[in-house]
Short mmCIF file of C-alpha atoms in Angstrom, two decimals:
data_model
loop_
_atom_site.label_atom_id
_atom_site.label_comp_id
_atom_site.label_asym_id
_atom_site.label_seq_id
_atom_site.Cartn_x
_atom_site.Cartn_y
_atom_site.Cartn_z
CA MET Y 1 -2.66 -30.84 7.55
CA ASN Y 2 -2.37 -30.44 3.80
CA LEU Y 3 1.21 -30.63 2.59
CA ASP Y 4 2.16 -30.22 -1.02
CA LYS Y 5 3.60 -33.26 -2.76
CA ASN Y 6 7.24 -32.16 -2.61
CA THR Y 7 7.17 -31.25 1.09
CA LYS Y 8 5.53 -34.57 1.86
CA ARG Y 9 8.17 -36.43 -0.13
CA PHE Y 10 10.94 -34.47 1.54
CA LEU Y 11 9.64 -35.38 5.02
CA ILE Y 12 9.19 -39.02 4.05
CA SER Y 13 12.74 -39.05 2.65
CA ILE Y 14 14.08 -37.83 6.00
CA PHE Y 15 12.08 -40.52 7.80
CA VAL Y 16 13.38 -43.16 5.38
CA LEU Y 17 16.99 -42.08 5.90
CA LEU Y 18 16.53 -41.96 9.66
CA ASN Y 19 15.35 -45.57 9.74
CA ILE Y 20 18.04 -46.91 7.44
CA LEU Y 21 20.81 -45.00 9.20
CA THR Y 22 19.59 -46.27 12.58
CA VAL Y 23 19.85 -49.89 11.46
CA ILE Y 24 23.25 -49.27 9.86
CA TYR Y 25 24.56 -47.37 12.89
CA ILE Y 26 23.49 -50.05 15.35
CA ASN Y 27 24.88 -52.86 13.21
CA ARG Y 28 28.07 -51.23 12.00
CA PRO Y 29 30.92 -53.74 12.30
CA VAL Y 30 33.76 -53.15 14.78
CA PRO Y 31 36.44 -52.42 12.08
CA ILE Y 32 34.21 -49.71 10.61
CA LYS Y 33 33.70 -48.25 14.09
CA GLU Y 34 37.50 -48.06 14.49
CA VAL Y 35 38.10 -46.45 11.08
CA GLN Y 36 35.31 -43.98 11.77
CA ASN Y 37 36.81 -43.09 15.17
CA ASN Y 38 40.35 -42.71 13.78
CA LYS Y 39 39.19 -40.48 10.93
CA LEU Y 40 37.18 -38.32 13.31
CA LYS Y 41 40.12 -38.13 15.72
CA GLU Y 42 42.21 -36.53 12.97
CA ILE Y 43 39.76 -33.71 12.45
CA LEU Y 44 38.16 -33.23 15.85
CA HIS Y 45 39.29 -32.34 19.35
CA PRO Y 46 39.01 -35.44 21.63
CA SER Y 47 36.33 -33.86 23.83
CA SER Y 48 34.18 -32.83 20.86
CA LEU Y 49 34.72 -36.29 19.37
CA ASP Y 50 33.44 -37.89 22.57
CA SER Y 51 30.40 -35.67 22.79
CA MET Y 52 29.62 -36.14 19.09
CA ARG Y 53 29.97 -39.91 19.38
CA SER Y 54 27.78 -40.13 22.44
CA ALA Y 55 25.17 -37.79 20.92
CA ALA Y 56 24.97 -39.86 17.72
CA GLY Y 57 25.01 -43.09 19.74
CA LEU Y 58 22.28 -41.88 22.08
CA PHE Y 59 20.13 -40.59 19.27
CA PHE Y 60 20.24 -43.71 17.11
CA THR Y 61 20.13 -46.13 20.03
CA ASN Y 62 17.16 -44.40 21.64
CA TYR Y 63 15.29 -44.04 18.38
CA GLY Y 64 16.04 -47.67 17.49
CA GLU Y 65 14.82 -48.82 20.89
CA LEU Y 66 11.73 -46.67 20.70
CA VAL Y 67 10.49 -47.95 17.35
CA GLY Y 68 12.03 -51.42 17.48
CA LEU Y 69 14.88 -51.09 15.01
CA GLY Y 70 17.62 -51.41 17.62
CA THR Y 71 18.47 -55.02 16.89
CA ARG Y 72 22.00 -56.22 16.22
CA TRP Y 73 21.51 -58.86 13.57
CA LEU Y 74 23.61 -61.90 14.43
CA MET Y 75 21.45 -64.61 12.90
CA PHE Y 76 22.97 -68.08 13.64
CA VAL Y 77 26.44 -66.56 13.95
CA LEU Y 78 27.67 -68.74 16.84
CA GLN Y 79 27.14 -72.48 17.02
CA ASP Y 80 27.13 -74.42 20.30
CA LYS Y 81 30.04 -76.84 20.50
CA TYR Y 82 28.49 -78.93 23.26
CA ASN Y 83 25.10 -80.27 24.16
CA TRP Y 84 23.46 -79.11 27.31
CA PHE Y 85 20.25 -79.14 29.26
CA TYR Y 86 18.93 -77.94 32.59
CA LEU Y 87 17.12 -79.97 35.19
CA ILE Y 88 15.23 -77.64 37.49
CA LYS Y 89 14.28 -79.01 40.89
CA ALA Y 90 12.57 -77.71 43.99
CA LYS Y 91 13.89 -78.63 47.42
CA TYR Y 92 11.29 -78.71 50.17
CA ALA Y 93 11.63 -78.31 53.93
CA ASP Y 94 11.66 -82.11 54.47
CA SER Y 95 14.76 -82.27 52.16
CA SER Y 96 12.81 -83.95 49.38
CA GLU Y 97 13.74 -82.86 45.85
CA VAL Y 98 11.10 -82.70 43.14
CA ILE Y 99 11.63 -82.22 39.40
CA LEU Y 100 9.34 -79.33 38.56
CA PRO Y 101 6.70 -79.73 35.85
CA VAL Y 102 8.03 -76.82 33.79
CA PRO Y 103 8.65 -76.65 30.01
CA ARG Y 104 11.47 -78.83 28.61
CA GLN Y 105 11.31 -81.34 31.47
CA GLY Y 106 8.81 -83.71 33.00
CA ASP Y 107 5.66 -84.82 31.21
CA ARG Y 108 4.79 -82.46 28.39
CA SER Y 109 1.99 -83.09 25.89
CA VAL Y 110 2.74 -83.08 22.15
CA LEU Y 111 1.02 -79.71 21.77
CA GLN Y 112 3.08 -78.26 24.60
CA ARG Y 113 6.32 -79.57 23.10
CA ILE Y 114 5.70 -78.42 19.53
CA LEU Y 115 3.73 -75.23 20.08
CA PHE Y 116 3.27 -73.80 23.55
CA ASP Y 117 6.86 -74.29 24.81
CA PHE Y 118 8.21 -72.47 21.77
CA LYS Y 119 10.00 -69.79 23.78
CA ASP Y 120 11.63 -71.93 26.42
CA ALA Y 121 14.65 -73.20 24.49
CA LYS Y 122 15.69 -69.64 23.84
CA PHE Y 123 14.82 -68.65 27.41
CA GLN Y 124 17.14 -71.35 28.77
CA TYR Y 125 19.76 -70.28 26.26
CA ASN Y 126 19.39 -66.73 27.60
CA PHE Y 127 19.65 -67.69 31.24
CA ASN Y 128 22.61 -69.90 30.46
CA TYR Y 129 24.56 -66.69 29.88
CA ARG Y 130 22.73 -64.40 32.29
CA PRO Y 131 22.72 -65.68 35.88
CA TYR Y 132 20.35 -62.89 36.97
CA ALA Y 133 17.74 -64.33 34.59
CA ARG Y 134 18.01 -67.61 36.50
CA GLU Y 135 17.45 -65.68 39.73
CA HIS Y 136 14.23 -64.20 38.34
CA TYR Y 137 13.07 -67.58 37.15
CA ALA Y 138 13.90 -69.19 40.53
CA SER Y 139 11.97 -66.49 42.34
CA TYR Y 140 9.00 -67.11 40.04
CA LEU Y 141 9.19 -70.88 40.62
CA CYS Y 142 9.26 -70.33 44.40
CA ARG Y 143 6.00 -68.43 44.09
CA LYS Y 144 4.49 -70.92 41.64
CA TYR Y 145 5.29 -74.11 43.59
CA PRO Y 146 5.30 -73.02 47.26
CA VAL Y 147 4.15 -76.31 48.76
CA HIS Y 148 4.53 -80.01 47.95
CA ASN Y 149 2.57 -82.60 49.96
CA GLY Y 150 1.94 -79.93 52.58
CA VAL Y 151 5.65 -79.15 52.96
CA LYS Y 152 6.97 -75.66 52.25
CA ILE Y 153 9.54 -74.97 49.58
CA ARG Y 154 13.08 -74.12 50.63
CA SER Y 155 15.07 -73.60 47.42
CA ILE Y 156 15.24 -74.00 43.67
CA ILE Y 157 18.15 -75.96 42.23
CA PHE Y 158 19.39 -75.56 38.66
CA GLU Y 159 21.35 -78.64 37.58
CA PHE Y 160 23.27 -78.13 34.37
CA TYR Y 161 24.23 -81.15 32.25
CA LYS Y 162 26.87 -80.77 29.58
CA GLN Y 163 28.14 -83.22 26.96
CA ASN Y 164 30.83 -82.26 24.47
CA VAL Y 165 30.26 -82.76 20.76
CA LEU Y 166 33.38 -84.11 19.08
CA GLU Y 167 35.16 -82.29 16.25
CA PRO Y 168 34.00 -83.77 12.90
CA LYS Y 169 37.36 -85.50 12.27
CA GLU Y 170 37.37 -87.03 15.74
CA ALA Y 171 33.74 -88.06 15.27
CA LEU Y 172 34.69 -89.83 12.03
CA LYS Y 173 37.51 -91.67 13.84
CA ARG Y 174 35.31 -92.74 16.74
CA ASN Y 175 32.20 -93.24 14.61
CA THR Y 176 30.11 -91.18 17.01
CA TYR Y 177 29.72 -87.44 17.46
CA LEU Y 178 29.16 -87.39 21.21
CA ASP Y 179 31.80 -87.57 23.90
CA PRO Y 180 30.50 -90.27 26.28
CA THR Y 181 31.13 -88.15 29.39
CA VAL Y 182 28.15 -86.18 30.66
CA ARG Y 183 29.18 -83.61 33.23
CA LYS Y 184 26.81 -82.32 35.87
CA GLU Y 185 27.21 -78.92 37.47
CA ILE Y 186 25.06 -77.09 39.95
CA ALA Y 187 24.38 -73.87 38.08
CA GLY Y 188 22.64 -72.29 41.02
CA VAL Y 189 20.78 -72.90 44.26
CA PHE Y 190 18.35 -70.12 45.04
CA ASN Y 191 16.77 -69.85 48.43
CA CYS Y 192 13.08 -69.08 48.41
CA HIS Y 193 12.63 -66.12 50.68
CA THR Y 194 9.53 -66.34 52.75
CA GLU Y 195 8.18 -63.09 51.29
CA ASN Y 196 8.19 -64.74 47.87
CA VAL Y 197 6.20 -67.73 49.03
CA LYS Y 198 2.57 -67.03 49.60
CA MET T 1 21.51 -34.15 -9.26
CA LYS T 2 18.37 -34.21 -11.38
CA SER T 3 18.87 -37.81 -12.39
CA PHE T 4 19.58 -38.75 -8.77
CA LEU T 5 16.32 -37.13 -7.68
CA LYS T 6 14.49 -38.89 -10.48
CA TYR T 7 15.95 -42.21 -9.41
CA TRP T 8 15.21 -41.46 -5.73
CA ASN T 9 11.59 -40.59 -6.49
CA ASN T 10 11.20 -43.58 -8.69
CA PHE T 11 12.64 -45.90 -6.05
CA TRP T 12 10.73 -44.57 -3.04
CA PHE T 13 7.59 -42.97 -4.41
CA SER T 14 6.39 -45.14 -7.26
CA LYS T 15 3.21 -47.15 -6.88
CA ALA T 16 3.32 -50.23 -4.69
CA GLU T 17 2.41 -53.58 -6.22
CA LEU T 18 -0.74 -54.33 -4.29
CA ILE T 19 -1.28 -58.06 -4.75
CA PRO T 20 2.03 -59.27 -3.24
CA ILE T 21 1.77 -56.97 -0.23
CA SER T 22 -1.81 -58.07 0.38
CA ILE T 23 -0.67 -61.70 0.28
CA PHE T 24 2.11 -60.71 2.67
CA ARG T 25 -0.55 -59.25 5.01
CA ILE T 26 -2.59 -62.46 4.98
CA CYS T 27 0.41 -64.78 5.54
CA PHE T 28 1.95 -62.57 8.19
CA GLY T 29 -1.45 -62.11 9.87
CA LEU T 30 -2.04 -65.88 10.01
CA LEU T 31 1.41 -66.30 11.52
CA LEU T 32 0.63 -63.64 14.14
CA CYS T 33 -2.62 -65.44 15.01
CA LEU T 34 -0.65 -68.67 15.50
CA ILE T 35 1.98 -66.87 17.59
CA PHE T 36 -0.73 -65.42 19.85
CA ILE T 37 -2.33 -68.87 20.24
CA ALA T 38 1.08 -70.27 21.22
CA TYR T 39 1.47 -67.47 23.76
CA LEU T 40 -1.89 -68.03 25.48
CA PRO T 41 -0.87 -70.66 28.10
CA ASN T 42 2.34 -68.69 28.74
CA TRP T 43 0.90 -65.19 28.84
CA GLU T 44 0.74 -64.73 32.61
CA ARG T 45 4.06 -66.54 33.15
CA PHE T 46 5.74 -64.10 30.75
CA TYR T 47 3.92 -60.83 31.34
CA ASP T 48 1.94 -60.83 34.58
CA ALA T 49 3.11 -58.66 37.48
CA ASN T 50 3.88 -61.95 39.29
CA GLY T 51 5.43 -63.56 36.23
CA ILE T 52 9.06 -64.41 35.56
CA ILE T 53 10.08 -60.76 35.77
CA SER T 54 8.10 -59.75 38.81
CA LEU T 55 7.07 -56.14 39.06
CA HIS T 56 7.48 -56.50 42.84
CA ASP T 57 11.23 -57.01 42.43
CA LYS T 58 13.04 -53.98 43.85
CA ASN T 59 15.60 -54.18 41.00
CA ILE T 60 12.88 -54.18 38.37
CA LEU T 61 13.90 -50.87 36.84
CA HIS T 62 17.25 -52.37 35.83
CA TYR T 63 15.53 -55.03 33.76
CA GLN T 64 12.39 -53.30 32.63
CA ASN T 65 12.02 -51.20 29.55
CA LEU T 66 9.25 -48.84 30.57
CA LEU T 67 7.94 -48.59 27.03
CA SER T 68 5.43 -51.32 27.73
CA ILE T 69 1.72 -50.80 27.99
CA PHE T 70 1.61 -53.78 30.39
CA TYR T 71 3.88 -51.95 32.81
CA LEU T 72 2.14 -48.61 32.40
CA THR T 73 -1.34 -50.01 33.06
CA GLU T 74 -0.34 -52.46 35.80
CA GLY T 75 -3.04 -52.77 38.44
CA LYS T 76 -5.60 -51.03 36.24
CA ILE T 77 -6.05 -53.45 33.35
CA PRO T 78 -5.63 -57.24 33.71
CA VAL T 79 -2.68 -58.31 31.59
CA ILE T 80 -4.64 -61.13 29.94
CA LEU T 81 -6.83 -58.50 28.28
CA TYR T 82 -3.87 -57.58 26.10
CA TRP T 83 -3.75 -61.13 24.79
CA PHE T 84 -7.33 -60.77 23.55
CA ILE T 85 -6.56 -57.35 22.08
CA GLY T 86 -3.49 -58.75 20.33
CA PHE T 87 -5.28 -61.83 19.01
CA ILE T 88 -8.33 -59.89 17.77
CA SER T 89 -6.02 -57.36 16.11
CA ALA T 90 -4.10 -60.20 14.43
CA VAL T 91 -7.38 -61.62 13.07
CA ALA T 92 -8.49 -58.16 11.85
CA PHE T 93 -5.07 -57.60 10.26
CA THR T 94 -5.32 -60.95 8.45
CA VAL T 95 -8.75 -60.28 6.98
CA GLY T 96 -7.90 -56.63 6.33
CA TYR T 97 -10.54 -55.02 8.52
CA LYS T 98 -9.72 -51.47 9.69
CA THR T 99 -6.23 -52.57 8.76
CA ARG T 100 -4.29 -49.44 9.66
CA ILE T 101 -5.78 -49.13 13.16
CA PHE T 102 -5.33 -52.79 13.99
CA THR T 103 -1.76 -52.76 12.65
CA ILE T 104 -0.91 -49.92 15.02
CA ILE T 105 -2.57 -51.75 17.93
CA LEU T 106 -0.66 -54.93 17.06
CA TYR T 107 2.58 -52.99 16.92
CA VAL T 108 1.95 -51.45 20.35
CA VAL T 109 1.00 -54.80 21.93
CA TYR T 110 3.93 -56.64 20.35
CA SER T 111 6.43 -53.95 21.36
CA SER T 112 5.01 -54.04 24.88
CA MET T 113 5.48 -57.80 25.04
CA MET T 114 9.11 -57.47 23.99
CA ASN T 115 9.84 -54.63 26.37
CA ARG T 116 8.07 -56.27 29.32
CA ASN T 117 10.09 -59.49 29.20
CA TYR T 118 13.22 -59.36 27.11
CA PHE T 119 14.42 -62.75 28.40
CA MET T 120 11.91 -64.21 25.94
CA VAL T 121 12.88 -62.15 22.93
CA TYR T 122 13.87 -64.13 19.85
CA GLY T 123 15.02 -63.10 16.37
CA GLU T 124 11.46 -63.66 15.17
CA ASP T 125 10.21 -61.03 17.62
CA ASN T 126 12.64 -58.44 16.30
CA ILE T 127 11.63 -59.19 12.73
CA THR T 128 7.92 -59.19 13.60
CA ARG T 129 8.19 -55.82 15.29
CA MET T 130 10.16 -54.37 12.38
CA LEU T 131 7.58 -55.62 9.86
CA LEU T 132 4.72 -54.31 12.00
CA PHE T 133 6.38 -50.93 12.36
CA TYR T 134 6.63 -50.44 8.60
CA SER T 135 3.21 -52.03 8.04
CA CYS T 136 1.72 -49.13 10.05
CA PHE T 137 2.59 -46.87 7.07
CA ALA T 138 1.81 -49.26 4.21
CA GLY T 139 -1.40 -49.74 2.27
CA LEU T 140 -1.77 -53.45 2.90
CA ASN T 141 -5.54 -53.53 2.52
CA HIS T 142 -5.99 -52.61 -1.14
CA ARG T 143 -6.61 -56.21 -2.22
CA PHE T 144 -8.24 -59.28 -0.62
CA SER T 145 -9.55 -57.34 2.36
CA VAL T 146 -12.76 -56.51 4.20
CA ASP T 147 -11.77 -52.86 3.87
CA LEU T 148 -11.91 -53.20 0.08
CA TYR T 149 -15.28 -54.96 0.28
CA LEU T 150 -16.64 -52.08 2.38
CA ASN T 151 -15.02 -49.34 0.33
CA LYS T 152 -14.72 -50.10 -3.38
CA LYS T 153 -12.80 -46.86 -3.98
CA LEU T 154 -9.81 -48.47 -2.29
CA LYS T 155 -9.18 -50.52 -5.44
CA SER T 156 -8.20 -47.50 -7.48
CA LYS T 157 -6.44 -45.68 -4.64
CA VAL T 158 -2.67 -45.36 -5.04
CA SER T 159 -0.41 -46.72 -2.34
CA GLU T 160 3.18 -45.50 -2.29
CA ILE T 161 5.94 -48.04 -2.14
CA TRP T 162 8.26 -46.46 0.44
CA PRO T 163 7.14 -48.48 3.51
CA ILE T 164 7.55 -51.67 1.48
CA ARG T 165 10.98 -50.50 0.32
CA LEU T 166 11.94 -49.94 3.96
CA MET T 167 10.88 -53.51 4.75
CA GLN T 168 12.88 -54.79 1.78
CA ILE T 169 16.00 -52.86 2.75
CA ASN T 170 15.76 -53.96 6.37
CA ILE T 171 15.43 -57.60 5.35
CA VAL T 172 18.41 -57.27 3.03
CA LEU T 173 20.42 -55.59 5.81
CA ILE T 174 19.81 -58.55 8.11
CA TYR T 175 21.80 -60.77 5.72
CA LEU T 176 24.28 -58.08 4.84
CA PHE T 177 25.26 -57.68 8.51
CA SER T 178 24.87 -61.18 9.92
CA THR T 179 26.66 -63.10 7.15
CA PRO T 180 30.11 -61.43 7.52
CA TYR T 181 29.81 -61.83 11.31
CA LYS T 182 29.51 -65.57 10.77
CA LEU T 183 32.92 -65.62 9.12
CA LEU T 184 34.43 -63.24 11.66
CA TYR T 185 33.20 -64.78 14.89
CA ASP T 186 32.85 -68.52 14.38
CA PRO T 187 35.61 -70.41 12.51
CA SER T 188 33.21 -73.32 11.98
CA TRP T 189 31.60 -71.25 9.19
CA VAL T 190 35.00 -70.73 7.55
CA HIS T 191 35.80 -74.46 7.76
CA GLY T 192 32.38 -75.48 6.49
CA GLU T 193 31.50 -77.25 9.75
CA ALA T 194 28.73 -74.97 11.03
CA ILE T 195 25.87 -77.20 9.96
CA TYR T 196 27.55 -80.19 11.65
CA TRP T 197 27.41 -78.34 15.00
CA THR T 198 23.81 -77.35 14.34
CA VAL T 199 22.50 -80.83 13.53
CA THR T 200 24.34 -82.41 16.46
CA SER T 201 22.93 -79.90 18.96
CA ASN T 202 20.35 -81.43 21.28
CA ASN T 203 18.83 -78.01 21.86
CA TRP T 204 18.25 -76.94 18.31
CA SER T 205 18.24 -79.92 15.98
CA ARG T 206 15.58 -82.49 15.17
CA PHE T 207 17.45 -84.11 12.31
CA PRO T 208 17.30 -87.87 12.96
CA TYR T 209 20.62 -88.75 11.28
CA PRO T 210 23.28 -86.29 12.51
CA ASP T 211 25.95 -88.95 11.82
CA LEU T 212 25.62 -88.24 8.10
CA PHE T 213 27.22 -84.88 8.68
CA TYR T 214 30.65 -86.16 9.76
CA LYS T 215 30.77 -89.15 7.42
CA TRP T 216 32.38 -89.02 3.93
CA ASP T 217 34.90 -86.45 5.16
CA GLY T 218 32.08 -84.12 6.15
CA ILE T 219 31.03 -83.46 2.55
CA LEU T 220 27.40 -82.82 3.58
CA THR T 221 28.27 -80.29 6.25
CA LYS T 222 30.59 -78.46 3.85
CA LEU T 223 27.96 -78.46 1.12
CA PHE T 224 25.23 -77.11 3.42
CA SER T 225 27.42 -74.63 5.32
CA TYR T 226 29.02 -73.07 2.24
CA GLY T 227 25.68 -73.29 0.40
CA ALA T 228 23.98 -71.32 3.20
CA LEU T 229 26.76 -68.72 3.13
CA PHE T 230 26.53 -68.41 -0.65
CA ILE T 231 22.77 -67.92 -0.55
CA GLU T 232 22.97 -65.39 2.30
CA PHE T 233 25.77 -63.44 0.60
CA SER T 234 24.13 -63.40 -2.81
CA PHE T 235 20.56 -62.66 -1.73
CA PRO T 236 21.09 -58.96 -0.84
CA VAL T 237 22.45 -58.35 -4.34
CA LEU T 238 20.48 -60.70 -6.58
CA VAL T 239 17.08 -59.80 -5.15
CA TRP T 240 17.20 -56.31 -6.72
CA PHE T 241 17.57 -57.45 -10.34
CA ARG T 242 14.61 -58.45 -12.42
CA LYS T 243 16.31 -61.49 -13.91
CA THR T 244 17.71 -62.91 -10.69
CA LYS T 245 15.03 -61.85 -8.21
CA LEU T 246 12.94 -65.02 -8.35
CA ILE T 247 15.98 -67.31 -8.14
CA ALA T 248 17.28 -65.36 -5.13
CA LEU T 249 13.85 -65.58 -3.47
CA ALA T 250 13.50 -69.30 -4.21
CA LEU T 251 16.95 -70.03 -2.79
CA ILE T 252 16.53 -67.99 0.38
CA THR T 253 13.06 -69.47 0.98
CA ALA T 254 14.47 -72.99 0.52
CA LEU T 255 17.28 -72.13 2.94
CA HIS T 256 14.87 -70.96 5.63
CA ILE T 257 12.52 -73.90 5.17
CA GLY T 258 15.58 -76.16 5.47
CA ILE T 259 16.52 -74.39 8.70
CA GLY T 260 12.93 -74.78 9.95
CA ILE T 261 13.04 -78.54 9.27
CA LEU T 262 16.44 -79.02 10.91
CA ILE T 263 15.91 -76.70 13.87
CA PRO T 264 12.52 -77.02 15.57
CA ASN T 265 12.95 -74.14 17.99
CA VAL T 266 13.17 -71.56 15.24
CA THR T 267 10.01 -72.57 13.37
CA PHE T 268 8.31 -69.21 13.92
CA PHE T 269 11.47 -67.42 12.85
CA THR T 270 11.42 -69.43 9.63
CA PHE T 271 7.75 -68.63 8.99
CA CYS T 272 8.40 -64.98 9.74
CA MET T 273 11.25 -64.73 7.24
CA VAL T 274 9.35 -66.66 4.58
CA CYS T 275 6.29 -64.37 5.00
CA SER T 276 8.51 -61.31 4.69
CA PHE T 277 9.82 -62.44 1.29
CA TRP T 278 6.37 -61.71 -0.20
CA VAL T 279 7.27 -58.02 -0.16
CA PHE T 280 9.88 -58.74 -2.85
CA VAL T 281 7.66 -60.82 -5.15
CA PRO T 282 6.79 -58.98 -8.38
CA GLU T 283 3.10 -58.73 -9.24
CA ARG T 284 3.74 -59.86 -12.82
CA PHE T 285 4.97 -63.21 -11.48
CA ILE T 286 1.72 -63.79 -9.55
CA GLU T 287 -0.37 -62.77 -12.57
CA LYS T 288 1.66 -65.06 -14.82
CA PHE T 289 1.31 -67.88 -12.33
CA THR T 290 -2.48 -67.49 -12.00
CA ARG T 291 -2.90 -67.19 -15.79
CA ALA T 292 -0.93 -70.39 -16.33
CA LYS T 293 -3.01 -72.12 -13.66
CA ASN T 294 -6.30 -70.99 -15.25
CA LYS T 295 -5.35 -72.24 -18.73
#
């Protein structure tokens, strides 16, 4: 297809605007969303406002998702105020509990720690806030480690350890930044259904 | 209106500076190769039908973005094959062989990875996919490439700047949006304590002396936290002006390398951001630098 220079530039300009507007729309801050809604409310009927908002939202969200521009950029916005880690265990039919040889626990080689396990910190961070992600992981672990010493797996246990980090002023007073108390919680016990265990 | 159009055309449709974007291709390609190597032992755990998100789960459609070639070809093509396709494409992208085709393949594979298992998606993945998307339209192979070796005409061929401009604007928008959120959502940024919480975190930090960040009335944490905010706020503005561009780039690169040193789990994110800054580097700076080196 041979397009003249101006038509080509016009089409590219539309594409350019589409991409920039998608990123801006998806990332627009809450106060701007409110101002935009209030202004539109003044000039539009509520039902047309709703349909316009959902049409714009659907269009930009779907396009963003399709091409990969649908990210809300929140780079390092929130800092953890406590230290935490998971200990993931398997419980077998003879009641024995085994610490599973998965990333971030057990014996890991240097290469595994610095290169191959590069996703797992974020994965654990994700499943910290999304219990259903833990369910998926548990189901996977049931399939991966079905038997130990000839005994069948019964469940996967997620132990969550949490230690508060002191406020900087308190840390200065106590000359340490860690609260000495380490709290243990059971973040989840997932039964391994027999259909999962092959 | 005329002057606006002139400015618009000049901004979006002038010639791209070919050396910096070719260096960007090589750096970004090497990073992609490393990322694929790091994925290899995890590939089936992350993306196989029996992996963490099992395709046999009856609720799968709630969690699965169907825009994944892994999902669409399940049962027909072994998922590990996509690792080889991705890795070979990353190598071809790095050396600039059939660059456009392999960039598109890389983009499809990378998007599929993200859509197949979003529990594993990091900031670096979002940036990688964004850079790959725009790279599909850019002439990244006009210098230092096998394509140029095979087709000498490529050297004189014009490449328009608009895909590079889109990359630049997207990178700038990342800081423009995320920096105010820091002040809005986490008071530790306002109080200059954010870096203290980062270096004391067992999950993110590798800094061996976190105690330094609460001592002396927390002067170090204030210095680093406010310094990071200043750099992130100023970068989206300063990077557009000829006189301040290099300073802005040096500062933001130093910031990300600092983050990479302090926080081991975001190393690839750091590399990704640092690679992306090549799209801002002016060609005259590289020429000046090489001339000075040759003298």
